[in-house]
XYZ file of C-alpha atoms in Angstrom:
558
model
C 68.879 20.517 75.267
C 65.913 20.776 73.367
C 65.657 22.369 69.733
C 63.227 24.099 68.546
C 61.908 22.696 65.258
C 60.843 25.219 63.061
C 59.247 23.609 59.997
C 57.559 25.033 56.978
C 55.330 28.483 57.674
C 52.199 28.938 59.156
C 51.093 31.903 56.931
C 48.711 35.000 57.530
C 48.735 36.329 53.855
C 48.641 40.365 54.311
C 46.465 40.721 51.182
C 44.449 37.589 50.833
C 43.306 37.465 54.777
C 43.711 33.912 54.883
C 45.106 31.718 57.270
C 46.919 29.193 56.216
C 49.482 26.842 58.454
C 51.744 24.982 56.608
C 54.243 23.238 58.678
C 55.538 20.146 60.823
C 56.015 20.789 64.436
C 58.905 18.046 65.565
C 60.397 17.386 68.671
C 63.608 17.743 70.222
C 66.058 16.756 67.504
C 66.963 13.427 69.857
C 63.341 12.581 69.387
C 61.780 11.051 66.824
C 60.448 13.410 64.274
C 56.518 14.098 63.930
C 55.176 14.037 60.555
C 51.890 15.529 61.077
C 51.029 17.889 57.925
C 48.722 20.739 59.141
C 48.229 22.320 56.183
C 45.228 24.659 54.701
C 44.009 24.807 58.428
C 41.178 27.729 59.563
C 41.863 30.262 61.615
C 40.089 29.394 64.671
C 42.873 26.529 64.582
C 45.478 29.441 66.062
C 42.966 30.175 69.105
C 43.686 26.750 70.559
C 46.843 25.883 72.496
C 48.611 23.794 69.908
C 47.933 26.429 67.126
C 49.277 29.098 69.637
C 52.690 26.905 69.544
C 52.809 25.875 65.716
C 52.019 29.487 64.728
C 55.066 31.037 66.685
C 57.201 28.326 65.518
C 56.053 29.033 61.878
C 56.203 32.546 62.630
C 60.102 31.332 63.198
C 60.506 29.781 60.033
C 60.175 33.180 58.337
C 63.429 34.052 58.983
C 64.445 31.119 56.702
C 63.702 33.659 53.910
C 66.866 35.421 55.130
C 69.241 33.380 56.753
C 71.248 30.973 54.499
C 69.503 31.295 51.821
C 70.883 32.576 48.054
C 68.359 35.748 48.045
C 69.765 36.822 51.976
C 73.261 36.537 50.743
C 72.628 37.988 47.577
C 71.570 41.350 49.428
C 74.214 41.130 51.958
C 77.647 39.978 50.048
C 76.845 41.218 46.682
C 77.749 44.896 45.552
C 79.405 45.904 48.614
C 83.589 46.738 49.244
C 84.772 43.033 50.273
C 82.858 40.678 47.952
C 82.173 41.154 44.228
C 80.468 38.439 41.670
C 82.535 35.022 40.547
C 81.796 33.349 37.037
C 78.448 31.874 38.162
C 75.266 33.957 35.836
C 72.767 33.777 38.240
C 71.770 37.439 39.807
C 75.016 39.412 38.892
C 73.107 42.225 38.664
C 72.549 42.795 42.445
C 76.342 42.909 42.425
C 76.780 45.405 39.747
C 73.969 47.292 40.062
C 72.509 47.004 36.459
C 68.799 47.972 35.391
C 68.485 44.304 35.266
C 67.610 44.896 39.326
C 64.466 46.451 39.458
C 60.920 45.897 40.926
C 60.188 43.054 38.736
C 63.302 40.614 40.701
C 61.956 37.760 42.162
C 63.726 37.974 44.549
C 62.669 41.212 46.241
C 59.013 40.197 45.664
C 59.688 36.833 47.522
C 61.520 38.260 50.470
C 59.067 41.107 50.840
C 56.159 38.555 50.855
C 57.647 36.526 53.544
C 58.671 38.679 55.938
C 55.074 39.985 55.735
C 53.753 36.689 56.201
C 55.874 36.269 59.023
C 54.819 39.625 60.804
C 51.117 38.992 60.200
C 51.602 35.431 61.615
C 52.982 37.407 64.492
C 50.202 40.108 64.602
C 47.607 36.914 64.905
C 49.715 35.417 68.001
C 50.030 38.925 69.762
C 46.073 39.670 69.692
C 44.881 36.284 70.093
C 46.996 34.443 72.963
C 45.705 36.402 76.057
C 42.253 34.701 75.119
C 43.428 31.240 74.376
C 42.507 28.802 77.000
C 44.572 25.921 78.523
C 47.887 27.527 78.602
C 49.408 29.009 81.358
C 50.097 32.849 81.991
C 54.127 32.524 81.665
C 53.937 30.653 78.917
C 51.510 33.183 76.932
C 53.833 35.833 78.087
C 57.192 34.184 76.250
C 55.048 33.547 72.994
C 53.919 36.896 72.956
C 57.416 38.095 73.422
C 59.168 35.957 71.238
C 56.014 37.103 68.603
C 57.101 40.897 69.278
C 60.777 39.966 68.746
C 60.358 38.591 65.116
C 58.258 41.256 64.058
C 60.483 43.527 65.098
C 63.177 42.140 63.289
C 61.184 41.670 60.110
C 60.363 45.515 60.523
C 63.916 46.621 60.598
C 65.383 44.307 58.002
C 62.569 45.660 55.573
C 63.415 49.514 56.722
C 67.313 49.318 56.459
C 66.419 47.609 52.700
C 63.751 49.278 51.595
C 63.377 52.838 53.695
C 59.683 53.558 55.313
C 57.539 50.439 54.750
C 54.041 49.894 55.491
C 53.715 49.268 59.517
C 51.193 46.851 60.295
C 50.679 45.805 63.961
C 47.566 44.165 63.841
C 46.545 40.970 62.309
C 45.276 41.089 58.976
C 41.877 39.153 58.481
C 40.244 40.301 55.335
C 41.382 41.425 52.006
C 42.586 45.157 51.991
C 44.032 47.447 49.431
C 44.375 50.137 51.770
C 48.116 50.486 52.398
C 50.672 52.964 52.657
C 54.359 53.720 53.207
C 54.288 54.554 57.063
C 57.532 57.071 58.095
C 60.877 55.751 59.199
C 60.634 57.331 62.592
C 57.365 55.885 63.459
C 58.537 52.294 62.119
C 61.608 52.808 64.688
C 59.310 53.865 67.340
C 57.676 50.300 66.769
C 60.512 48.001 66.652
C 62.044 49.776 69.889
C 58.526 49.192 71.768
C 58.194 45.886 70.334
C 61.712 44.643 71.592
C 61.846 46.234 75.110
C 58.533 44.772 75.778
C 59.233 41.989 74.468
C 63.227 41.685 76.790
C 61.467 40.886 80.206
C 59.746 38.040 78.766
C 62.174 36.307 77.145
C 63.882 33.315 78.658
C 67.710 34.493 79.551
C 70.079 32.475 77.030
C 71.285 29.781 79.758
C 67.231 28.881 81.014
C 66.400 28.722 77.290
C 64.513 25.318 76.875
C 64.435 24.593 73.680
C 67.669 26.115 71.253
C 66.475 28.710 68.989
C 64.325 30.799 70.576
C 64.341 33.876 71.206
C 66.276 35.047 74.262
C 66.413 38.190 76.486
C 70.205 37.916 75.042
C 69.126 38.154 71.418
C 66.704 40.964 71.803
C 69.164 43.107 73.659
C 71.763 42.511 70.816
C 68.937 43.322 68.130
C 67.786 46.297 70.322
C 71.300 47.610 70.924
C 71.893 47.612 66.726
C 68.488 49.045 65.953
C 69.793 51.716 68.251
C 73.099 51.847 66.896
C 71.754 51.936 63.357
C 69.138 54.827 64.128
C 71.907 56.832 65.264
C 72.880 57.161 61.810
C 69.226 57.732 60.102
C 67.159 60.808 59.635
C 65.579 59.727 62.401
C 68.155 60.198 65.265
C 68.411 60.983 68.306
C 71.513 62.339 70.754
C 71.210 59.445 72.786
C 70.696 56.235 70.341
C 74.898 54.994 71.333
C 74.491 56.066 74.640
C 71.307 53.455 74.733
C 72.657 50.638 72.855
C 76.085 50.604 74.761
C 74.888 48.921 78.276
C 72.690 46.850 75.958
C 75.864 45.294 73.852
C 77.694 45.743 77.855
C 74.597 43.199 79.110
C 74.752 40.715 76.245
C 78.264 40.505 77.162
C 78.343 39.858 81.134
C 75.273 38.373 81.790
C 74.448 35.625 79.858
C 77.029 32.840 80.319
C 78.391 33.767 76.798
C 82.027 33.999 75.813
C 84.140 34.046 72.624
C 85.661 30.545 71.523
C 89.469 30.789 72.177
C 89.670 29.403 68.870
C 88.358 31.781 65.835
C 88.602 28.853 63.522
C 86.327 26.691 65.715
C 83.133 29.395 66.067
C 82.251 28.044 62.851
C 83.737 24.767 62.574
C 81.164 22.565 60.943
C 78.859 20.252 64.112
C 79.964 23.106 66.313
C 76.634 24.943 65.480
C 75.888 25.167 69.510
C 78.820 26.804 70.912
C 78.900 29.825 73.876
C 79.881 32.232 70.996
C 75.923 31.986 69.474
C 73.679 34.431 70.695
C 71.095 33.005 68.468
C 70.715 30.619 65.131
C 68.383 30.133 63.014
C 67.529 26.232 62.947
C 67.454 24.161 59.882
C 67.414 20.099 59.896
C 68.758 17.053 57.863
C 65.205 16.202 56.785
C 64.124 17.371 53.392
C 60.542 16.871 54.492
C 60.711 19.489 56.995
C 64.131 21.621 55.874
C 62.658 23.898 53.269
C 64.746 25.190 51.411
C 67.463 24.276 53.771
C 70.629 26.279 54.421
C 72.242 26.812 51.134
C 75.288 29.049 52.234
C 77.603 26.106 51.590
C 77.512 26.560 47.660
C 77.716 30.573 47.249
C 81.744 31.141 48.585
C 83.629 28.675 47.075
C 86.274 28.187 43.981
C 85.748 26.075 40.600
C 88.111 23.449 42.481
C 86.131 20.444 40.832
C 87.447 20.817 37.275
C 91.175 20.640 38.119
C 93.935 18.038 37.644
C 93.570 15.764 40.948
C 89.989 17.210 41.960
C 86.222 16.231 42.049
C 83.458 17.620 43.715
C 82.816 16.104 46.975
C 80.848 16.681 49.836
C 83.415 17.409 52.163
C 84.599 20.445 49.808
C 81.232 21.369 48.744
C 79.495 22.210 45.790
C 81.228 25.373 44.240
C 78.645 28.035 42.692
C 81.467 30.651 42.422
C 78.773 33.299 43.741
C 80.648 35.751 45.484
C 84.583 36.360 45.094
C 86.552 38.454 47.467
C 88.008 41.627 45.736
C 90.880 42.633 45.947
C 90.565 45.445 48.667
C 89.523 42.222 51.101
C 92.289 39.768 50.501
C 94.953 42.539 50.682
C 93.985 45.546 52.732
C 91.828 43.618 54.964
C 93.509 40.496 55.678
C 97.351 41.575 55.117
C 98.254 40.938 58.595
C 98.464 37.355 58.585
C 101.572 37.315 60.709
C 99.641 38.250 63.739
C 95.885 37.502 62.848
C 94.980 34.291 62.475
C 91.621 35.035 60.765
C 92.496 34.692 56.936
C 94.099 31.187 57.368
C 91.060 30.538 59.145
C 88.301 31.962 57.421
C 89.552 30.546 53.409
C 90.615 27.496 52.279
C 94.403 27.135 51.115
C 94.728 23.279 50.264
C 92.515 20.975 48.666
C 93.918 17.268 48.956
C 93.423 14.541 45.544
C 90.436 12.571 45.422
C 90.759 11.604 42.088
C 94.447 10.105 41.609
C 96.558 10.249 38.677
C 99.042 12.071 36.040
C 97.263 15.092 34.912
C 98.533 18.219 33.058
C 98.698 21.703 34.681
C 95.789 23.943 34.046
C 96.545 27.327 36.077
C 100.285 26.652 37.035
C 102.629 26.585 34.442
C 105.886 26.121 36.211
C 105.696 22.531 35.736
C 103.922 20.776 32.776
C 102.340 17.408 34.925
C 101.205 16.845 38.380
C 101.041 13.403 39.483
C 98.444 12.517 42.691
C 97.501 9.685 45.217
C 94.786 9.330 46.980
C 95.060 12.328 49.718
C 97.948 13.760 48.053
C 98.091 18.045 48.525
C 96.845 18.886 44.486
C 96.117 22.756 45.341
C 97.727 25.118 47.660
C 96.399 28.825 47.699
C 99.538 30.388 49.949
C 97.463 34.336 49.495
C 100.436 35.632 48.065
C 102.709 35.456 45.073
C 105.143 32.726 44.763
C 107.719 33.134 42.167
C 107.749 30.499 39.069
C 111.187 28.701 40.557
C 109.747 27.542 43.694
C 106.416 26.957 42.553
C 108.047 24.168 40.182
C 109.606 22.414 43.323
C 105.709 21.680 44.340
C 104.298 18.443 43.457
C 100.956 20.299 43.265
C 99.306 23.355 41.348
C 100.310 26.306 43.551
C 97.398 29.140 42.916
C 99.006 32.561 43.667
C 96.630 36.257 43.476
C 97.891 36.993 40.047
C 96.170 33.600 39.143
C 92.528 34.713 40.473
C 89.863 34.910 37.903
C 86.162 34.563 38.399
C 86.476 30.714 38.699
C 89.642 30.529 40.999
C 89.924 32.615 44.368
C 90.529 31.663 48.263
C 86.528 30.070 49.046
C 85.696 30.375 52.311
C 85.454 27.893 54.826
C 82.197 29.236 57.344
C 79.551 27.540 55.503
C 80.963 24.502 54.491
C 78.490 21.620 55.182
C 80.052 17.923 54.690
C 76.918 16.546 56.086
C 74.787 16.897 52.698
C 73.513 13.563 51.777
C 75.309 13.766 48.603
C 77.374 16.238 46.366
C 74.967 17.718 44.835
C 72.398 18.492 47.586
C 71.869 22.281 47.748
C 69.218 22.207 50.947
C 72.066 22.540 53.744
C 71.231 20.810 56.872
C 73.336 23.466 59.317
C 71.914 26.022 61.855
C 72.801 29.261 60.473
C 74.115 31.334 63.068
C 72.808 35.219 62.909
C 74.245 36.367 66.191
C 77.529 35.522 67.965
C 78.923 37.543 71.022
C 82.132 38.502 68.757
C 79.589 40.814 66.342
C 77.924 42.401 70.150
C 81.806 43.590 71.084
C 82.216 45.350 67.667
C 78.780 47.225 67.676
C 79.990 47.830 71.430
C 82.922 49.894 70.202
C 81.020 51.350 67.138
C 78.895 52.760 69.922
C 81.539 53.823 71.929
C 83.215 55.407 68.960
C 80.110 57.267 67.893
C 80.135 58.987 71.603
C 84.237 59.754 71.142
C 85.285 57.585 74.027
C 88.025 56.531 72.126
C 89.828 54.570 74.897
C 86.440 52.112 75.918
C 86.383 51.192 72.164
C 90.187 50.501 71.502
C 89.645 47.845 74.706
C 86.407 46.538 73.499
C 87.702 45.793 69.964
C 91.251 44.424 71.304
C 89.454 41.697 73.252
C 87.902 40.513 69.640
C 91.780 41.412 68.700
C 93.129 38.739 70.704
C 90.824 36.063 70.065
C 92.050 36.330 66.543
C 95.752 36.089 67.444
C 98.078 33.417 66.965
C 99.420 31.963 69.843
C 102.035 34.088 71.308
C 100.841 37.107 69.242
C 98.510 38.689 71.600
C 100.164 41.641 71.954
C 101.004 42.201 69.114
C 97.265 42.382 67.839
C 96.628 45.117 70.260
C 95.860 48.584 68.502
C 96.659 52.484 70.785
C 93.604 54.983 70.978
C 95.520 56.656 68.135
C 94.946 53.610 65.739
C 91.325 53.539 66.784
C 89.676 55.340 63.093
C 86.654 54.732 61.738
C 87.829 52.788 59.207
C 90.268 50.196 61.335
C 86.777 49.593 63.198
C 85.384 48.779 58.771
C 87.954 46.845 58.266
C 87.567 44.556 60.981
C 83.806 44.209 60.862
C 85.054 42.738 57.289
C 87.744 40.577 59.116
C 85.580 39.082 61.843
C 82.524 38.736 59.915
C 83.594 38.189 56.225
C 80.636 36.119 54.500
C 78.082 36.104 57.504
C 75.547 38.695 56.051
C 76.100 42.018 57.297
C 78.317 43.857 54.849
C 75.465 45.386 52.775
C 73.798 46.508 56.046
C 76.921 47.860 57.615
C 77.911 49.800 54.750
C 74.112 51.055 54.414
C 74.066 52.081 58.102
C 77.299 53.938 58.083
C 76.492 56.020 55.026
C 79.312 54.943 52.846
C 78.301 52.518 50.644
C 78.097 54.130 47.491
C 82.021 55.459 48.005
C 83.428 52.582 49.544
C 81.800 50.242 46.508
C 83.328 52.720 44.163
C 86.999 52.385 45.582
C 86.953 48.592 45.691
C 84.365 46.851 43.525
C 85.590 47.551 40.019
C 82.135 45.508 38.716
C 80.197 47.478 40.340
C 81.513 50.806 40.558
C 80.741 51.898 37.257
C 76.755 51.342 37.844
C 76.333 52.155 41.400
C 73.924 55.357 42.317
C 72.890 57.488 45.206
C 69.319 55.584 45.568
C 71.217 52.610 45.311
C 71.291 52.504 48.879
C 67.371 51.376 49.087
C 66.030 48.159 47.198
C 62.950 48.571 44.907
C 59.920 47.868 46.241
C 58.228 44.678 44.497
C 55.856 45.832 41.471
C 53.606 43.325 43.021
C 52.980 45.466 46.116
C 52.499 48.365 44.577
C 50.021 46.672 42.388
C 47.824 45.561 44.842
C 47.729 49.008 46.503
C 44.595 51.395 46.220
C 46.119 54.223 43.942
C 49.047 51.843 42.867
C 52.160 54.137 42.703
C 50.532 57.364 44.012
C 49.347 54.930 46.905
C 52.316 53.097 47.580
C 55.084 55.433 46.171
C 58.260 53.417 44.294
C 61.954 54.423 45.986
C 63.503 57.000 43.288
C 65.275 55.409 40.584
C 63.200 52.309 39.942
């Protein structure tokens, strides 16, 4: 199977009206690689069949703004009910919701700037390839809907952030101050039209010829949440859940995909491809062409390096201590660990000596040395509390809850990448996977909640149930109609999809966020606010607007 090599962007700047492409277009990832810099080209470059190709695959590697990277995780873990911040400095303030976030973050500006790059780059391909010459009608067709599909998704990631946004469909060719904050319903309008135009073009996801485009798979799971999520806006309708459920119900049965019998394995590092992905966002081992890579690997994990019988390694990562799991997460969420194989699966619990020798105890007092070989268990994490007499029959450090600080707490496994050229590589090489059938079955019975058919959802969510079973525990996994609440359905969103950035947007879309922070983020709740639940815009796009803040209004309470 072919990949699609997404390289650096091909840029339409919104504000400058330049054209820029900035990328290298590579072949299948058997081939060899073609270093060809295109960079600083003109825009009649686009209106040739090549340029149609390199601009959509630029228009691609906008979502590497969002996927994998620190800023996308920092607005998706940070400051919501299940993660809160470790010891690391950097951007603590997204999690606790200080004055220190405001319209001045880098951050904000940066993501804001490149998903407008990327929907410009879009706008350009969508006017321009029904007049390009020497390429064929079907294949003009799939660019233009795989064109519609990122802008649509660039259009409601920048809406459920930031509220009404300006809505730009057409290309942007000279410099314009004109702007203006366009309502939420008519940005919904857009992304809907966008995305069911865009579904009969697409390739289904078996025919797709080259891994990571868009499929008619992906843009019925996008269309199904935009659907889902409008439900819940000022902008609904009575009919959004009864419109997304046969779209979840069609990513399900008609696609060849399936949920790995194996939770552990969905994410299991060189299992990137697997029947669970709907769609991934493609990265590469080259650091001419990577980016900024994939740098999930560094955010979720524990100061393991300092301890007796530890150094950092590639194979347990590079630990940034980032984002720590409260409390609420580790013991409300994941407490049934008899059954539910998910927390032993999703968090690491042993860490095994690569650096031998007699070294005193740092967090575990019950014994004053620990000796190690070579391979030797030096950590275990068991996720519960151990008392003092049989924690001194270990040969190791045994790390029990009372024992979590903001340098030691369960890290989590999912974005561990071992195939970093060395320990302290931050560009990740791994395909970041931002839809998997197992999230399409859980927005399936959020939509069959929202319309009270309480029975469909308690079946939809117990086949995601028994996935996560130990063997022999199927049935035991099973929940009645009567356990079906609205908060079982929270709580395993959190379970199934613990660290893969949707927590933020989940709490956003079901209107909670500011309680559900306050019961179980002790950093944050003494900061958070009602207009918390909208990001400030960047002071660098209100600057540039005619007017400036009467012309492109800042959300209340930045």
């Amino acid at each position: 199977m072919k990949n699609l090599n997404i390289k650096n962007q091909v840029k339409t700047l919104t504000r400058t009206g330049a054209l820029v492409l900035s990328l290298f277009f590579a072949q299948a990832c058997q081939d060899a690689l073609q270093e060809d810099v295109i960079s600083q080209i003109g825009s009649e470059y686009l209106n040739t069949a090549k340029g149609l190709d390199d601009a959509v695959s630029a228009a691609y590697s906008s979502m590497r703004s969002w996927y994998g990277t620190e800023r996308g995780n920092n607005f998706t873990e940070f400051g919501t009910d299940i993660y809160t911040n470790g010891a690391d400095g950097s951007w603590k303030f997204m999690n606790t919701y200080t004055n220190q976030f405001d319209s001045q973050t880098g951050q904000v500006r940066e993501l804001w700037d490149d998903l407008y790059r990327g929907i410009n780059t879009c706008n350009a391909v969508i006017e321009r390839a029904p007049g390009i010459s020497g390429v064929n009608e079907a294949t003009k067709t799939q660019r233009i809907a795989e064109a519609k599909f990122i802008r649509a998704h660039h259009y409601f990631l920048l809406m459920q952030l930031f509220g009404p946004v300006e809505l730009r469909l057409e290309e942007t060719k000279v410099p314009t101050k004109i702007v203006k904050r366009n309502p939420e319903s008519e940005i919904y309008a857009a992304i809907i039209k966008d995305l069911t135009e865009a579904i009969p073009g697409l390739e289904a996801r078996k025919a797709s010829t080259q891994y990571g485009r868009a499929t008619r798979a992906a843009a019925e799971h996008l269309l199904g949440r935009v659907y889902v999520t409008k439900g819940t806006s000022s902008s609904k309708a009575a009919d959004d859940f009864a419109k997304a459920e046969p779209l979840f119900k069609n990513v399900i049965s008609n696609y060849g995909l399936r949920l790995l019998p194996d939770f552990g394995q969905v994410h299991a590092f060189g299992n990137e491809i697997n029947d669970e992905v709907i769609w991934s966002v493609q990265y590469t081992r080259s650091q001419l062409t990577n980016g900024g890579g994939n740098n999930a690997h560094v955010f979720f994990l524990m100061e393991y390096d300092t301890q007796p019988g530890m150094r950092r390694d590639t194979q347990n990562g590079r630990p940034f201590k980032r984002y720590r799991p409260t409390v609420y997460a580790l013991e409300k969420v994941f407490q049934n660990r008899e059954n539910d194989s998910r927390y032993k699966k999703s968090f690491i619990d042993v860490y095994l000596s690569n650096r031998p020798g007699t070294f005193n105890t740092t967090f575990d007092r019950s014994k004053p040395t620990v000796t190690f070989a070579q391979g030797d268990t030096s950590m275990f994490i068991p996720g519960f509390e151990m008392p003092a007499t049989e924690r001194a029959k270990r040969k190791y450090q045994v790390l029990t809850p009372s024992m979590y600080d903001e340098k030691l707490f369960p890290g989590l496994v999912k974005h561990l990448d071992p195939g970093r050229a060395d320990l302290t590589q931050f560009e990740g090489g791994r395909d970041y996977i931002a839809m998997r059938l197992a999230d399409t079955y859980l927005l399936l019975a959020e939509a069959q909640f929202r319309q009270g058919k309480l029975a469909e959802a308690t079946a939809t969510i117990n086949i995601v149930r028994r996935r996560a079973a130990w063997p022999g525990k199927e049935a035991a996994m099973e929940i009645t109609p009567a356990q079906m609440t609205f908060e079982f359905l929270m709580e395993e969103r959190a379970r199934e999809l613990t660290g893969e950035q949707t927590r933020w947007l989940d709490l956003k879309r079901w209107g909670n966020l500011i309680e559900r922070v306050k019961l179980h983020n002790p950093q944050a709740a003494p900061n958070i606010k009602d207009f918390h639940v909208l990001r400030p815009i960047p002071q660098n796009q209100i600057d540039r607007a005619e007017g400036g803040p009467s012309g492109f209004p800042q959300n209340p309470g930045y």
